[in-house]
């Protein structure tokens, strides 16, 4: 009598779990969960940014003004190789200045989330200082300019969205498995 109860090896192997198939199914399930979690965090962050002409209070999510660029430019991406999700605003094409007065891009979302200082280029036009239109140097040519340092208090919107939605992750993950 053999160790397999009279069965041949290939018959016994078919009784065991197909490990590559299970691993592939788990990977697909995990990627599906990561995409779903990213979408929920993005939606929560976008919905926390309300439309208003007023400036938000420090500690509260920022307000959307005019074109609502910040709200429209929050995205998520799933990295299949690392099996992670990245959620957040893309760098806006807005130009601000660093401590040395050099132009920097993409600082607005991070300054809103964590607080900090930025320098704004202003021109003296129509009897008052106003933000310079950086797209056309010709419009600002010959006008007096200055760099004004602005202190921005934190107005977090991504971390609170993650904290709120992460409470739903266990139930969401359980819902991705099929019976």
Coordinates of C-alpha atoms in Angstrom, one line a residue:
X1 CA 0.0 0.0 0.0
X2 CA 1.4 3.5 -0.9
X3 CA 1.4 6.6 1.3
X4 CA -1.3 8.1 -0.9
X5 CA -3.9 5.5 -0.1
X6 CA -3.6 3.8 -3.4
X7 CA -3.9 7.0 -5.4
X8 CA -1.3 8.1 -7.9
X9 CA 0.7 11.3 -7.3
X10 CA -1.0 13.4 -9.9
X11 CA -4.4 12.5 -8.4
X12 CA -3.2 13.6 -4.9
X13 CA -1.7 16.9 -6.3
X14 CA -5.1 17.8 -7.7
X15 CA -6.6 17.6 -4.1
X16 CA -4.3 20.4 -2.9
X17 CA -4.7 24.1 -3.4
X18 CA -3.3 25.6 -6.6
X19 CA -1.0 28.1 -4.9
X20 CA -0.2 30.3 -8.0
X21 CA -4.0 30.6 -8.7
X22 CA -4.7 31.5 -5.1
X23 CA -1.8 34.0 -5.1
X24 CA -3.1 35.6 -8.3
X25 CA -6.6 35.8 -7.0
X26 CA -5.3 37.5 -3.8
X27 CA -3.3 40.0 -5.8
X28 CA -6.3 40.9 -7.9
X29 CA -8.4 41.2 -4.8
X30 CA -5.8 43.4 -3.1
X31 CA -5.5 45.7 -6.2
X32 CA -9.3 46.0 -6.3
X33 CA -9.4 46.9 -2.7
X34 CA -6.5 49.5 -3.1
X35 CA -8.4 51.1 -6.0
X36 CA -11.6 51.2 -4.1
X37 CA -9.9 52.7 -1.0
X38 CA -8.2 55.3 -3.1
X39 CA -11.4 56.3 -4.7
X40 CA -13.2 56.7 -1.3
X41 CA -10.4 58.8 0.2
X42 CA -10.3 61.0 -2.9
X43 CA -14.1 61.5 -2.8
X44 CA -14.0 62.3 0.9
X45 CA -11.2 64.9 0.4
X46 CA -13.0 66.5 -2.6
X47 CA -16.3 66.7 -0.7
X48 CA -14.5 68.3 2.3
X49 CA -13.5 71.3 0.1
X50 CA -16.6 73.5 0.0
X51 CA -17.2 76.3 -2.5
X52 CA -17.2 79.8 -1.0
X53 CA -15.7 83.2 -1.6
X54 CA -14.7 83.3 2.1
X55 CA -11.3 82.0 3.3
X56 CA -11.6 78.9 5.5
X57 CA -10.7 78.9 9.2
X58 CA -7.3 77.5 10.2
X59 CA -7.6 73.8 10.9
X60 CA -10.6 73.4 8.6
X61 CA -10.4 72.2 5.0
X62 CA -9.6 74.9 2.4
X63 CA -12.4 76.5 0.5
X64 CA -12.8 76.3 -3.3
X65 CA -12.7 79.6 -5.1
X66 CA -13.4 80.4 -8.8
X67 CA -12.2 77.5 -10.9
X68 CA -12.0 75.1 -8.0
X69 CA -8.5 73.9 -9.2
X70 CA -7.6 72.2 -5.9
X71 CA -10.8 70.3 -5.7
X72 CA -10.7 69.1 -9.4
X73 CA -7.1 68.1 -9.2
X74 CA -7.2 65.4 -6.4
X75 CA -6.5 62.0 -7.9
X76 CA -5.5 58.5 -6.9
X77 CA -3.2 55.9 -8.5
X78 CA -2.6 52.3 -7.6
X79 CA 1.0 51.1 -8.0
X80 CA 0.7 47.4 -9.0
X81 CA 4.4 46.7 -8.5
X82 CA 4.5 48.1 -4.9
X83 CA 0.8 47.3 -4.2
X84 CA 0.2 50.7 -2.8
X85 CA -2.2 53.5 -3.4
X86 CA -1.3 57.2 -3.7
X87 CA -4.0 59.8 -3.1
X88 CA -3.6 63.5 -3.3
X89 CA -3.6 66.7 -5.3
X90 CA -1.4 67.1 -8.3
X91 CA 1.1 70.0 -8.3
X92 CA -0.8 73.0 -9.6
X93 CA 0.9 75.1 -12.2
X94 CA 0.8 78.1 -9.9
X95 CA 4.1 79.8 -9.3
X96 CA 5.1 81.0 -5.8
X97 CA 8.5 82.1 -4.5
X98 CA 10.8 80.4 -2.0
X99 CA 12.8 82.1 0.7
X100 CA 15.3 83.4 -1.8
X101 CA 12.7 84.7 -4.2
X102 CA 13.2 81.9 -6.7
X103 CA 10.1 80.6 -8.4
X104 CA 8.7 77.3 -7.1
X105 CA 5.8 75.2 -8.4
X106 CA 3.4 72.9 -6.6
X107 CA 3.7 74.4 -3.2
X108 CA 0.1 75.4 -2.7
X109 CA -1.4 71.9 -1.8
X110 CA 1.4 71.1 0.7
X111 CA 1.2 74.5 2.3
X112 CA -2.5 74.2 2.7
X113 CA -2.2 70.7 4.2
X114 CA 0.6 71.4 6.6
X115 CA 0.9 75.2 6.9
X116 CA 4.0 77.2 6.1
X117 CA 5.1 80.3 4.3
X118 CA 5.1 81.3 0.7
X119 CA 6.3 84.4 -1.1
X120 CA 3.9 86.0 -3.6
X121 CA 5.1 88.3 -6.4
X122 CA 2.9 91.4 -6.4
X123 CA 2.8 94.5 -8.7
X124 CA 1.6 97.9 -8.0
X125 CA -1.2 98.5 -10.5
X126 CA -4.3 100.8 -10.4
X127 CA -3.2 102.3 -7.1
X128 CA -2.8 99.1 -5.1
X129 CA -0.6 96.0 -4.7
X130 CA -2.0 92.9 -6.4
X131 CA -0.8 89.5 -7.2
X132 CA 1.3 89.5 -10.4
X133 CA 0.0 87.6 -13.4
X134 CA 3.0 85.3 -14.0
X135 CA 1.8 84.2 -17.4
X136 CA 2.6 87.5 -19.1
X137 CA 5.8 89.4 -18.2
X138 CA 4.8 92.1 -20.6
X139 CA 1.8 93.1 -18.5
X140 CA 4.0 93.6 -15.5
X141 CA 6.8 95.3 -17.4
X142 CA 7.8 98.7 -15.9
X143 CA 5.5 98.3 -12.9
X144 CA 6.9 98.3 -9.3
X145 CA 7.1 94.8 -7.9
X146 CA 7.6 93.3 -4.5
X147 CA 7.8 89.9 -2.9
X148 CA 5.4 89.5 0.0
X149 CA 5.8 86.7 2.5
X150 CA 2.5 85.1 3.5
X151 CA 2.1 82.8 6.5
X152 CA -0.5 80.1 5.8
X153 CA -2.0 78.2 8.7
X154 CA -2.6 74.5 8.1
X155 CA -5.9 73.7 6.5
X156 CA -5.7 69.9 6.3
X157 CA -8.0 68.0 3.9
X158 CA -6.1 64.8 2.9
X159 CA -5.1 63.4 6.3
X160 CA -8.6 63.9 7.8
X161 CA -10.1 62.2 4.7
X162 CA -7.8 59.2 5.2
X163 CA -8.6 59.0 8.9
X164 CA -12.3 59.0 8.3
X165 CA -12.2 56.5 5.4
X166 CA -9.7 54.2 7.0
X167 CA -12.3 53.2 9.6
X168 CA -14.3 51.6 6.7
X169 CA -11.3 49.7 5.2
X170 CA -11.8 46.4 7.1
X171 CA -15.5 46.1 5.9
X172 CA -14.5 47.2 2.4
X173 CA -11.7 44.6 2.3
X174 CA -14.1 41.9 3.5
X175 CA -16.5 42.9 0.8
X176 CA -14.0 42.3 -2.0
X177 CA -13.8 38.5 -1.3
X178 CA -16.4 36.4 -3.1
X179 CA -17.8 33.2 -1.7

